[in-house]
Amino acid sequence: GAVVSQHPSRVICKSGTSVKIECRSLDFQATTMFWYRQFPKQSLMLMATSNEGSKATYEQGVEKDKFLINHASLTLSTLTVTSAHPEDSSFYICSAREPGAQPQHFGDGTRLSIL
Amino acid sequence: GQQVMQIPQYQHVQEGEDFTTYCNSSTTLSNIQWYKQRPGGHPVFLIQLVKSGEVKKQKRLTFQFGEAKKNSSLHITATQTTDVGTYFCAGRLFSGGYNKLIFGAGTRLAVHP
């Protein structure tokens, strides 16, 4: 089945550091990928829709300059949390859909902890 | 704004008892999907419902999509300890030029042996 790989799985770093998270579709091409954020025991909140070859579409309230998204190829999207602060600590999950299919396949997520 | 509401937030049952979680949208959905997330894991796709009034079964799980395509439910018969996890509904709707999947808050199921 379709597999989405997300890396790294866990990041612990100091406040002010920028952190890059990668999301790859391993066996299919994904023109669109999605980035979610999940706080403990809460739901997944859609942050942005990543589009290959064009700018990402951000949800209301998500800072574009804070969460930089790049979707340079059909199998890779990256999310960079710039100048991260403790309040950015969260579980970030990416997902992708196979062309023409509905189910979204999720990566394993990245647990980000900012000290 | 567009929301997908899900209740209850938490359900605690004895093994063998039934369990139901309900999902309601403020807008008509093109389809609804259900996911299961185990503690520490990522959401795993369970099923998709597309048609008005659709009912689908997967062993002990029964999924329903309302006639107005605004609500859905997941019913588990005779729960087992392996059913433990958080069940999310996710409604697909077209917004801002894109097909988006909006998740409900999830229902966390605890099953006691």
Short mmCIF file of C-alpha atoms in Angstrom, two decimals:
data_model
loop_
_atom_site.label_atom_id
_atom_site.label_comp_id
_atom_site.label_asym_id
_atom_site.label_seq_id
_atom_site.Cartn_x
_atom_site.Cartn_y
_atom_site.Cartn_z
CA GLY A 1 0.00 0.00 0.00
CA ALA A 2 0.88 3.66 -0.21
CA VAL A 3 3.55 4.72 2.25
CA VAL A 4 4.41 8.17 3.54
CA SER A 5 7.72 8.59 5.30
CA GLN A 6 8.33 11.46 7.70
CA HIS A 7 11.67 12.44 9.17
CA PRO A 8 12.83 13.07 11.83
CA SER A 9 10.51 11.33 14.27
CA ARG A 10 11.68 13.36 17.22
CA VAL A 11 13.48 16.67 17.64
CA ILE A 12 14.61 18.34 20.83
CA CYS A 13 16.31 21.69 20.41
CA LYS A 14 16.88 25.08 21.95
CA SER A 15 14.64 28.06 21.54
CA GLY A 16 15.54 30.10 18.45
CA THR A 17 16.57 27.11 16.36
CA SER A 18 14.96 26.44 12.98
CA VAL A 19 13.80 22.87 12.42
CA LYS A 20 13.14 21.20 9.09
CA ILE A 21 10.75 18.24 8.78
CA GLU A 22 10.62 16.12 5.64
CA CYS A 23 7.65 14.26 4.24
CA ARG A 24 8.10 11.79 1.40
CA SER A 25 5.65 9.70 -0.55
CA LEU A 26 7.60 6.50 -1.14
CA ASP A 27 5.69 4.66 -3.82
CA PHE A 28 3.45 7.24 -5.41
CA GLN A 29 3.57 10.79 -6.66
CA ALA A 30 1.75 13.36 -4.57
CA THR A 31 1.00 16.71 -6.15
CA THR A 32 -0.62 17.72 -2.88
CA MET A 33 0.52 17.03 0.64
CA PHE A 34 -0.98 18.22 3.90
CA TRP A 35 0.61 19.35 7.13
CA TYR A 36 -1.19 18.91 10.42
CA ARG A 37 -0.41 19.82 13.98
CA GLN A 38 -1.67 17.84 16.95
CA PHE A 39 -1.51 18.86 20.59
CA PRO A 40 -1.65 16.15 23.27
CA LYS A 41 -5.03 14.42 23.38
CA GLN A 42 -6.41 16.77 20.76
CA SER A 43 -7.42 16.52 17.16
CA LEU A 44 -5.38 17.10 14.04
CA MET A 45 -5.46 20.69 12.94
CA LEU A 46 -4.78 21.34 9.28
CA MET A 47 -1.99 23.90 8.99
CA ALA A 48 -1.43 24.09 5.28
CA THR A 49 -1.84 22.40 1.94
CA SER A 50 1.44 21.92 0.13
CA ASN A 51 1.34 22.06 -3.65
CA GLU A 52 4.13 20.79 -5.88
CA GLY A 53 5.69 23.62 -7.81
CA SER A 54 3.66 26.41 -6.27
CA LYS A 55 3.08 28.22 -3.00
CA ALA A 56 1.46 26.45 -0.11
CA THR A 57 -2.02 27.38 1.02
CA TYR A 58 -2.14 28.18 4.71
CA GLU A 59 -5.12 27.86 7.01
CA GLN A 60 -6.39 30.88 8.86
CA GLY A 61 -4.23 31.72 11.84
CA VAL A 62 -1.13 29.87 10.63
CA GLU A 63 1.86 32.17 10.14
CA LYS A 64 3.41 31.73 6.72
CA ASP A 65 6.74 33.18 7.78
CA LYS A 66 6.86 30.93 10.81
CA PHE A 67 6.03 27.68 9.08
CA LEU A 68 7.80 27.58 5.73
CA ILE A 69 6.63 24.92 3.33
CA ASN A 70 8.46 23.79 0.24
CA HIS A 71 7.16 21.17 -2.18
CA ALA A 72 9.93 20.97 -4.73
CA SER A 73 9.16 17.54 -6.15
CA LEU A 74 6.25 15.15 -6.53
CA THR A 75 7.50 13.03 -3.66
CA LEU A 76 8.87 15.51 -1.15
CA SER A 77 7.44 18.31 0.94
CA THR A 78 9.28 20.03 3.77
CA LEU A 79 8.03 22.06 6.71
CA THR A 80 10.52 24.39 8.39
CA VAL A 81 9.62 25.80 11.77
CA THR A 82 11.67 29.00 11.87
CA SER A 83 13.08 30.41 15.09
CA ALA A 84 11.15 27.86 17.13
CA HIS A 85 9.92 28.70 20.61
CA PRO A 86 8.49 26.49 23.37
CA GLU A 87 4.93 27.20 22.24
CA ASP A 88 5.79 25.56 18.89
CA SER A 89 6.34 22.27 20.68
CA SER A 90 3.82 19.84 19.23
CA PHE A 91 3.30 16.72 17.12
CA TYR A 92 3.52 17.56 13.41
CA ILE A 93 2.10 15.08 10.92
CA CYS A 94 2.13 15.14 7.15
CA SER A 95 -0.14 13.26 4.83
CA ALA A 96 -0.53 12.67 1.13
CA ARG A 97 -3.09 11.26 -1.24
CA GLU A 98 -2.49 9.07 -4.24
CA PRO A 99 -3.76 10.73 -7.43
CA GLY A 100 -7.43 9.95 -7.91
CA ALA A 101 -7.73 8.27 -4.50
CA GLN A 102 -9.45 9.60 -1.41
CA PRO A 103 -7.78 8.11 1.67
CA GLN A 104 -4.95 10.18 3.05
CA HIS A 105 -1.88 8.29 4.12
CA PHE A 106 -0.11 9.71 7.11
CA GLY A 107 3.52 9.83 8.04
CA ASP A 108 4.57 8.65 11.49
CA GLY A 109 4.73 12.23 12.71
CA THR A 110 7.46 14.38 14.23
CA ARG A 111 7.42 15.18 17.91
CA LEU A 112 9.02 18.60 18.31
CA SER A 113 10.15 19.77 21.73
CA ILE A 114 11.61 23.24 22.10
CA LEU A 115 13.46 23.90 25.32
CA GLY B 1 -16.07 28.58 10.13
CA GLN B 2 -16.36 25.05 8.88
CA GLN B 3 -16.27 22.56 11.71
CA VAL B 4 -16.62 18.89 12.28
CA MET B 5 -17.90 18.13 15.76
CA GLN B 6 -17.40 14.74 17.37
CA ILE B 7 -18.77 13.28 20.58
CA PRO B 8 -18.13 11.90 23.08
CA GLN B 9 -14.61 13.07 23.79
CA TYR B 10 -13.90 10.02 25.89
CA GLN B 11 -15.57 6.65 26.40
CA HIS B 12 -14.67 4.05 28.97
CA VAL B 13 -16.24 0.58 28.49
CA GLN B 14 -15.91 -2.93 29.78
CA GLU B 15 -14.72 -5.50 27.27
CA GLY B 16 -17.74 -6.90 25.47
CA GLU B 17 -19.80 -3.73 25.69
CA ASP B 18 -20.74 -1.73 22.61
CA PHE B 19 -19.33 1.67 21.70
CA THR B 20 -20.56 4.48 19.45
CA THR B 21 -19.01 7.78 18.41
CA TYR B 22 -20.90 10.48 16.55
CA CYS B 23 -19.77 13.09 14.09
CA ASN B 24 -21.62 16.18 12.90
CA SER B 25 -20.69 18.80 10.32
CA SER B 26 -21.98 22.33 9.94
CA THR B 27 -21.80 21.94 6.16
CA THR B 28 -22.59 19.20 3.68
CA LEU B 29 -19.65 16.92 3.10
CA SER B 30 -18.55 15.32 -0.14
CA ASN B 31 -17.49 12.31 1.87
CA ILE B 32 -16.52 11.31 5.37
CA GLN B 33 -13.61 9.19 6.47
CA TRP B 34 -12.83 7.44 9.71
CA TYR B 35 -9.37 6.97 11.17
CA LYS B 36 -7.96 5.20 14.20
CA GLN B 37 -4.94 6.45 16.08
CA ARG B 38 -3.23 4.33 18.68
CA PRO B 39 -1.34 6.09 21.48
CA GLY B 40 1.96 7.41 20.11
CA GLY B 41 1.02 6.46 16.57
CA HIS B 42 -0.31 8.17 13.50
CA PRO B 43 -3.88 8.05 12.15
CA VAL B 44 -4.68 4.96 10.13
CA PHE B 45 -7.43 5.03 7.55
CA LEU B 46 -10.41 2.78 8.34
CA ILE B 47 -13.10 3.57 5.81
CA GLN B 48 -14.70 6.16 3.56
CA LEU B 49 -18.41 6.85 3.10
CA VAL B 50 -19.60 8.76 0.07
CA LYS B 51 -23.29 8.20 -0.56
CA SER B 52 -26.19 9.68 1.36
CA GLY B 53 -27.47 7.12 3.88
CA GLU B 54 -24.58 4.76 3.23
CA VAL B 55 -23.86 1.99 5.73
CA LYS B 56 -20.69 -0.06 5.69
CA LYS B 57 -19.48 -2.84 7.95
CA GLN B 58 -16.03 -4.09 8.82
CA LYS B 59 -16.37 -7.09 11.11
CA ARG B 60 -17.54 -5.60 14.41
CA LEU B 61 -17.45 -2.01 13.12
CA THR B 62 -20.48 -0.37 11.51
CA PHE B 63 -20.19 3.01 9.82
CA GLN B 64 -23.11 5.19 8.79
CA PHE B 65 -23.39 8.38 6.74
CA GLY B 66 -26.47 10.52 7.26
CA GLU B 67 -29.06 11.27 4.61
CA ALA B 68 -28.06 14.93 4.52
CA LYS B 69 -24.36 14.02 4.38
CA LYS B 70 -23.73 16.11 7.47
CA ASN B 71 -23.44 13.44 10.13
CA SER B 72 -21.89 10.05 10.61
CA SER B 73 -21.41 7.42 13.26
CA LEU B 74 -19.10 4.54 14.07
CA HIS B 75 -20.45 1.68 16.16
CA ILE B 76 -18.31 -1.10 17.57
CA THR B 77 -20.08 -4.22 18.74
CA ALA B 78 -18.65 -6.22 21.63
CA THR B 79 -15.50 -4.20 22.15
CA GLN B 80 -12.14 -5.88 22.65
CA THR B 81 -8.97 -4.54 24.25
CA THR B 82 -7.46 -4.26 20.77
CA ASP B 83 -10.07 -1.59 19.97
CA VAL B 84 -8.32 0.85 22.30
CA GLY B 85 -7.32 4.10 20.63
CA THR B 86 -8.73 7.40 19.41
CA TYR B 87 -11.24 7.32 16.61
CA PHE B 88 -11.43 10.36 14.37
CA CYS B 89 -13.99 11.24 11.80
CA ALA B 90 -12.79 13.50 9.00
CA GLY B 91 -15.06 15.30 6.62
CA ARG B 92 -13.97 16.17 3.15
CA LEU B 93 -15.18 19.45 1.82
CA PHE B 94 -14.22 21.86 -0.89
CA SER B 95 -12.94 25.14 0.51
CA GLY B 96 -10.70 27.90 -0.75
CA GLY B 97 -10.15 26.11 -4.02
CA TYR B 98 -8.96 22.90 -2.42
CA ASN B 99 -10.36 19.61 -1.26
CA LYS B 100 -9.71 19.60 2.46
CA LEU B 101 -10.03 16.95 5.12
CA ILE B 102 -11.22 18.45 8.40
CA PHE B 103 -10.88 16.26 11.46
CA GLY B 104 -13.26 15.97 14.36
CA ALA B 105 -11.88 16.21 17.87
CA GLY B 106 -11.74 12.43 18.19
CA THR B 107 -13.19 9.99 20.69
CA ARG B 108 -10.72 8.23 22.92
CA LEU B 109 -11.84 4.69 23.69
CA ALA B 110 -10.60 2.83 26.74
CA VAL B 111 -11.57 -0.85 27.08
CA HIS B 112 -11.18 -2.62 30.38
CA PRO B 113 -10.84 -6.41 30.44
#
